[in-house]
Amino acid sequence: MNFPSHPKSPAEPVSSEGVIAASAYVDGRRVANIAIEEAASWRAKPGHVVWIGLYEPDLTLLISVQKQFDLHDLAIEDANNAHQRPKIEQYGDGLFIVARTAQLIEGRIAFGETHLFVGEGYLVSVRHGASTSYTAVRERCESCPRALARGEDYILYAILDFIVDNYSPVLETIHEEVEQIEDDVLANPITRTQVERLYMLRRDLLRLRNAIGPLVEVCRRLEHDNLPMVRATMRPLFRDVTDHVRNIQERIDSMREVLAFAFEASLLVGQAQETAVSKKLASWLAIIAVPTAVAGIYGMNFKYIPELQLEYGYFIVMGLMAFICAGLYWRFRRVGWL
């Protein structure tokens, strides 16, 4: 996709739709809320950092931002098409970073994307899809000017750390549901609805793991590679984000194993219950078979059958049948079939 070149004429005002916040900072303190067409002039001032937050901007707005910071066409194309995997790319002295976000909506994990442009004196965040607003990140950074004074690489760290931290509420909610399903599975036979839910949870967790997995490599490069705009003093902070991502991966793997165990346990419980029912049915069939066999024999239409002329034959046969049936019942109770 090729974008038209922009002449160096005075910038025209652009629509504020899609712009969540645009501010200039000096020594960690906000000095002005700015318009997009003013960003380049504020960035050019010594010691100033411009922080712009966008949410699902249209191409016109992205091109306006591109014009202010001389962003690469390929990075703008990626930011306009929100179907990227987590990655980090260097264009000249600037960085383009993609991270995946996640939220739990109506019991399902919904995914979004955040695209970050980082360069000398500026950071632009572009959010698409399901994502928590970064207003909380901005407020937290502004409440600590000393930390924000570190510059654009600290803002980058704060946003990435916020993205990773927001995976935890999703996992905690799923973990509670997994525990409830596990308890229900051991107590009652699993239903079709529960089977479908187990499958969807495992699939969503796998999608979440695939979405955040490449973020480890992004943070590793920020920590170890000599990338522009990332100072050596910031590398321990990016290492901390890497550790958080790996911890999230371990929790996801653990929950997927629990779900697999719950499904297998439900199958075993179901098989055990079917076996118990089969044993009971077999036991009663064996007990009923005794009087059925005797009645069948003596119900045949033959004139000469032994014991037909016995005075107490009926009582003897009935007592014998009752004795055998009682013996079988006692035996099956003893072995746990009844």
JSON list of C-alpha atoms in Angstrom, two decimals, residues 146-234:
[
{"chain": "A", "resi": 146, "resn": "ARG", "atom": "CA", "xyz": [10.09, 12.06, 38.12]},
{"chain": "A", "resi": 147, "resn": "ALA", "atom": "CA", "xyz": [9.43, 8.74, 36.40]},
{"chain": "A", "resi": 148, "resn": "LEU", "atom": "CA", "xyz": [7.70, 10.31, 33.40]},
{"chain": "A", "resi": 149, "resn": "ALA", "atom": "CA", "xyz": [10.67, 12.63, 32.96]},
{"chain": "A", "resi": 150, "resn": "ARG", "atom": "CA", "xyz": [12.69, 9.64, 31.79]},
{"chain": "A", "resi": 151, "resn": "GLY", "atom": "CA", "xyz": [11.08, 10.13, 28.41]},
{"chain": "A", "resi": 152, "resn": "GLU", "atom": "CA", "xyz": [9.33, 8.21, 25.68]},
{"chain": "A", "resi": 153, "resn": "ASP", "atom": "CA", "xyz": [10.94, 4.85, 26.52]},
{"chain": "A", "resi": 154, "resn": "TYR", "atom": "CA", "xyz": [9.40, 5.01, 30.01]},
{"chain": "A", "resi": 155, "resn": "ILE", "atom": "CA", "xyz": [5.97, 5.68, 28.47]},
{"chain": "A", "resi": 156, "resn": "LEU", "atom": "CA", "xyz": [6.55, 2.66, 26.22]},
{"chain": "A", "resi": 157, "resn": "TYR", "atom": "CA", "xyz": [7.36, 0.53, 29.28]},
{"chain": "A", "resi": 158, "resn": "ALA", "atom": "CA", "xyz": [4.29, 1.81, 31.17]},
{"chain": "A", "resi": 159, "resn": "ILE", "atom": "CA", "xyz": [1.94, 0.91, 28.32]},
{"chain": "A", "resi": 160, "resn": "LEU", "atom": "CA", "xyz": [3.42, -2.56, 27.75]},
{"chain": "A", "resi": 161, "resn": "ASP", "atom": "CA", "xyz": [3.32, -3.27, 31.48]},
{"chain": "A", "resi": 162, "resn": "PHE", "atom": "CA", "xyz": [-0.33, -2.14, 31.60]},
{"chain": "A", "resi": 163, "resn": "ILE", "atom": "CA", "xyz": [-1.22, -4.42, 28.67]},
{"chain": "A", "resi": 164, "resn": "VAL", "atom": "CA", "xyz": [0.38, -7.44, 30.37]},
{"chain": "A", "resi": 165, "resn": "ASP", "atom": "CA", "xyz": [-1.18, -6.62, 33.75]},
{"chain": "A", "resi": 166, "resn": "ASN", "atom": "CA", "xyz": [-4.64, -6.59, 32.12]},
{"chain": "A", "resi": 167, "resn": "TYR", "atom": "CA", "xyz": [-4.23, -10.25, 31.16]},
{"chain": "A", "resi": 168, "resn": "SER", "atom": "CA", "xyz": [-4.45, -11.16, 34.87]},
{"chain": "A", "resi": 169, "resn": "PRO", "atom": "CA", "xyz": [-8.14, -10.23, 35.47]},
{"chain": "A", "resi": 170, "resn": "VAL", "atom": "CA", "xyz": [-9.08, -12.31, 32.43]},
{"chain": "A", "resi": 171, "resn": "LEU", "atom": "CA", "xyz": [-7.17, -15.32, 33.74]},
{"chain": "A", "resi": 172, "resn": "GLU", "atom": "CA", "xyz": [-8.49, -14.91, 37.29]},
{"chain": "A", "resi": 173, "resn": "THR", "atom": "CA", "xyz": [-12.10, -14.93, 36.06]},
{"chain": "A", "resi": 174, "resn": "ILE", "atom": "CA", "xyz": [-11.45, -18.00, 33.93]},
{"chain": "A", "resi": 175, "resn": "HIS", "atom": "CA", "xyz": [-9.63, -19.68, 36.83]},
{"chain": "A", "resi": 176, "resn": "GLU", "atom": "CA", "xyz": [-12.67, -19.26, 39.09]},
{"chain": "A", "resi": 177, "resn": "GLU", "atom": "CA", "xyz": [-14.90, -20.81, 36.44]},
{"chain": "A", "resi": 178, "resn": "VAL", "atom": "CA", "xyz": [-12.42, -23.65, 35.89]},
{"chain": "A", "resi": 179, "resn": "GLU", "atom": "CA", "xyz": [-12.42, -24.46, 39.61]},
{"chain": "A", "resi": 180, "resn": "GLN", "atom": "CA", "xyz": [-16.24, -24.47, 39.67]},
{"chain": "A", "resi": 181, "resn": "ILE", "atom": "CA", "xyz": [-16.38, -26.79, 36.66]},
{"chain": "A", "resi": 182, "resn": "GLU", "atom": "CA", "xyz": [-13.80, -29.06, 38.26]},
{"chain": "A", "resi": 183, "resn": "ASP", "atom": "CA", "xyz": [-15.88, -29.33, 41.45]},
{"chain": "A", "resi": 184, "resn": "ASP", "atom": "CA", "xyz": [-19.08, -29.98, 39.48]},
{"chain": "A", "resi": 185, "resn": "VAL", "atom": "CA", "xyz": [-17.42, -32.64, 37.36]},
{"chain": "A", "resi": 186, "resn": "LEU", "atom": "CA", "xyz": [-16.39, -34.66, 40.40]},
{"chain": "A", "resi": 187, "resn": "ALA", "atom": "CA", "xyz": [-19.85, -34.36, 41.95]},
{"chain": "A", "resi": 188, "resn": "ASN", "atom": "CA", "xyz": [-22.17, -34.89, 38.98]},
{"chain": "A", "resi": 189, "resn": "PRO", "atom": "CA", "xyz": [-22.08, -36.30, 35.46]},
{"chain": "A", "resi": 190, "resn": "ILE", "atom": "CA", "xyz": [-20.88, -33.74, 32.94]},
{"chain": "A", "resi": 191, "resn": "THR", "atom": "CA", "xyz": [-23.53, -32.27, 30.67]},
{"chain": "A", "resi": 192, "resn": "ARG", "atom": "CA", "xyz": [-23.28, -31.35, 27.00]},
{"chain": "A", "resi": 193, "resn": "THR", "atom": "CA", "xyz": [-23.30, -27.66, 27.94]},
{"chain": "A", "resi": 194, "resn": "GLN", "atom": "CA", "xyz": [-20.33, -28.18, 30.25]},
{"chain": "A", "resi": 195, "resn": "VAL", "atom": "CA", "xyz": [-18.46, -30.11, 27.56]},
{"chain": "A", "resi": 196, "resn": "GLU", "atom": "CA", "xyz": [-18.96, -27.24, 25.11]},
{"chain": "A", "resi": 197, "resn": "ARG", "atom": "CA", "xyz": [-17.83, -24.73, 27.74]},
{"chain": "A", "resi": 198, "resn": "LEU", "atom": "CA", "xyz": [-14.69, -26.76, 28.49]},
{"chain": "A", "resi": 199, "resn": "TYR", "atom": "CA", "xyz": [-13.86, -26.82, 24.80]},
{"chain": "A", "resi": 200, "resn": "MET", "atom": "CA", "xyz": [-14.39, -23.07, 24.36]},
{"chain": "A", "resi": 201, "resn": "LEU", "atom": "CA", "xyz": [-12.30, -22.24, 27.41]},
{"chain": "A", "resi": 202, "resn": "ARG", "atom": "CA", "xyz": [-9.41, -24.40, 26.22]},
{"chain": "A", "resi": 203, "resn": "ARG", "atom": "CA", "xyz": [-9.61, -22.86, 22.76]},
{"chain": "A", "resi": 204, "resn": "ASP", "atom": "CA", "xyz": [-9.71, -19.30, 24.13]},
{"chain": "A", "resi": 205, "resn": "LEU", "atom": "CA", "xyz": [-6.76, -19.98, 26.41]},
{"chain": "A", "resi": 206, "resn": "LEU", "atom": "CA", "xyz": [-4.79, -21.36, 23.47]},
{"chain": "A", "resi": 207, "resn": "ARG", "atom": "CA", "xyz": [-5.63, -18.26, 21.42]},
{"chain": "A", "resi": 208, "resn": "LEU", "atom": "CA", "xyz": [-4.54, -16.08, 24.33]},
{"chain": "A", "resi": 209, "resn": "ARG", "atom": "CA", "xyz": [-1.25, -17.93, 24.65]},
{"chain": "A", "resi": 210, "resn": "ASN", "atom": "CA", "xyz": [-0.60, -17.59, 20.92]},
{"chain": "A", "resi": 211, "resn": "ALA", "atom": "CA", "xyz": [-1.46, -13.89, 21.12]},
{"chain": "A", "resi": 212, "resn": "ILE", "atom": "CA", "xyz": [0.95, -13.03, 23.94]},
{"chain": "A", "resi": 213, "resn": "GLY", "atom": "CA", "xyz": [3.72, -15.50, 23.16]},
{"chain": "A", "resi": 214, "resn": "PRO", "atom": "CA", "xyz": [5.54, -13.26, 20.62]},
{"chain": "A", "resi": 215, "resn": "LEU", "atom": "CA", "xyz": [5.45, -10.42, 23.19]},
{"chain": "A", "resi": 216, "resn": "VAL", "atom": "CA", "xyz": [8.30, -12.21, 24.98]},
{"chain": "A", "resi": 217, "resn": "GLU", "atom": "CA", "xyz": [10.52, -11.68, 21.95]},
{"chain": "A", "resi": 218, "resn": "VAL", "atom": "CA", "xyz": [9.43, -8.02, 21.73]},
{"chain": "A", "resi": 219, "resn": "CYS", "atom": "CA", "xyz": [10.43, -7.38, 25.34]},
{"chain": "A", "resi": 220, "resn": "ARG", "atom": "CA", "xyz": [13.64, -9.39, 24.92]},
{"chain": "A", "resi": 221, "resn": "ARG", "atom": "CA", "xyz": [14.71, -7.16, 22.04]},
{"chain": "A", "resi": 222, "resn": "LEU", "atom": "CA", "xyz": [13.86, -4.04, 24.01]},
{"chain": "A", "resi": 223, "resn": "GLU", "atom": "CA", "xyz": [15.98, -5.40, 26.85]},
{"chain": "A", "resi": 224, "resn": "HIS", "atom": "CA", "xyz": [19.01, -6.72, 24.97]},
{"chain": "A", "resi": 225, "resn": "ASP", "atom": "CA", "xyz": [19.23, -5.06, 21.53]},
{"chain": "A", "resi": 226, "resn": "ASN", "atom": "CA", "xyz": [20.76, -1.66, 21.12]},
{"chain": "A", "resi": 227, "resn": "LEU", "atom": "CA", "xyz": [17.57, -0.09, 19.84]},
{"chain": "A", "resi": 228, "resn": "PRO", "atom": "CA", "xyz": [17.16, 3.65, 19.39]},
{"chain": "A", "resi": 229, "resn": "MET", "atom": "CA", "xyz": [15.26, 5.51, 22.10]},
{"chain": "A", "resi": 230, "resn": "VAL", "atom": "CA", "xyz": [15.72, 2.69, 24.63]},
{"chain": "A", "resi": 231, "resn": "ARG", "atom": "CA", "xyz": [18.31, 3.64, 27.21]},
{"chain": "A", "resi": 232, "resn": "ALA", "atom": "CA", "xyz": [20.33, 1.09, 29.18]},
{"chain": "A", "resi": 233, "resn": "THR", "atom": "CA", "xyz": [18.70, 2.24, 32.43]},
{"chain": "A", "resi": 234, "resn": "MET", "atom": "CA", "xyz": [15.30, 1.15, 31.12]}
]
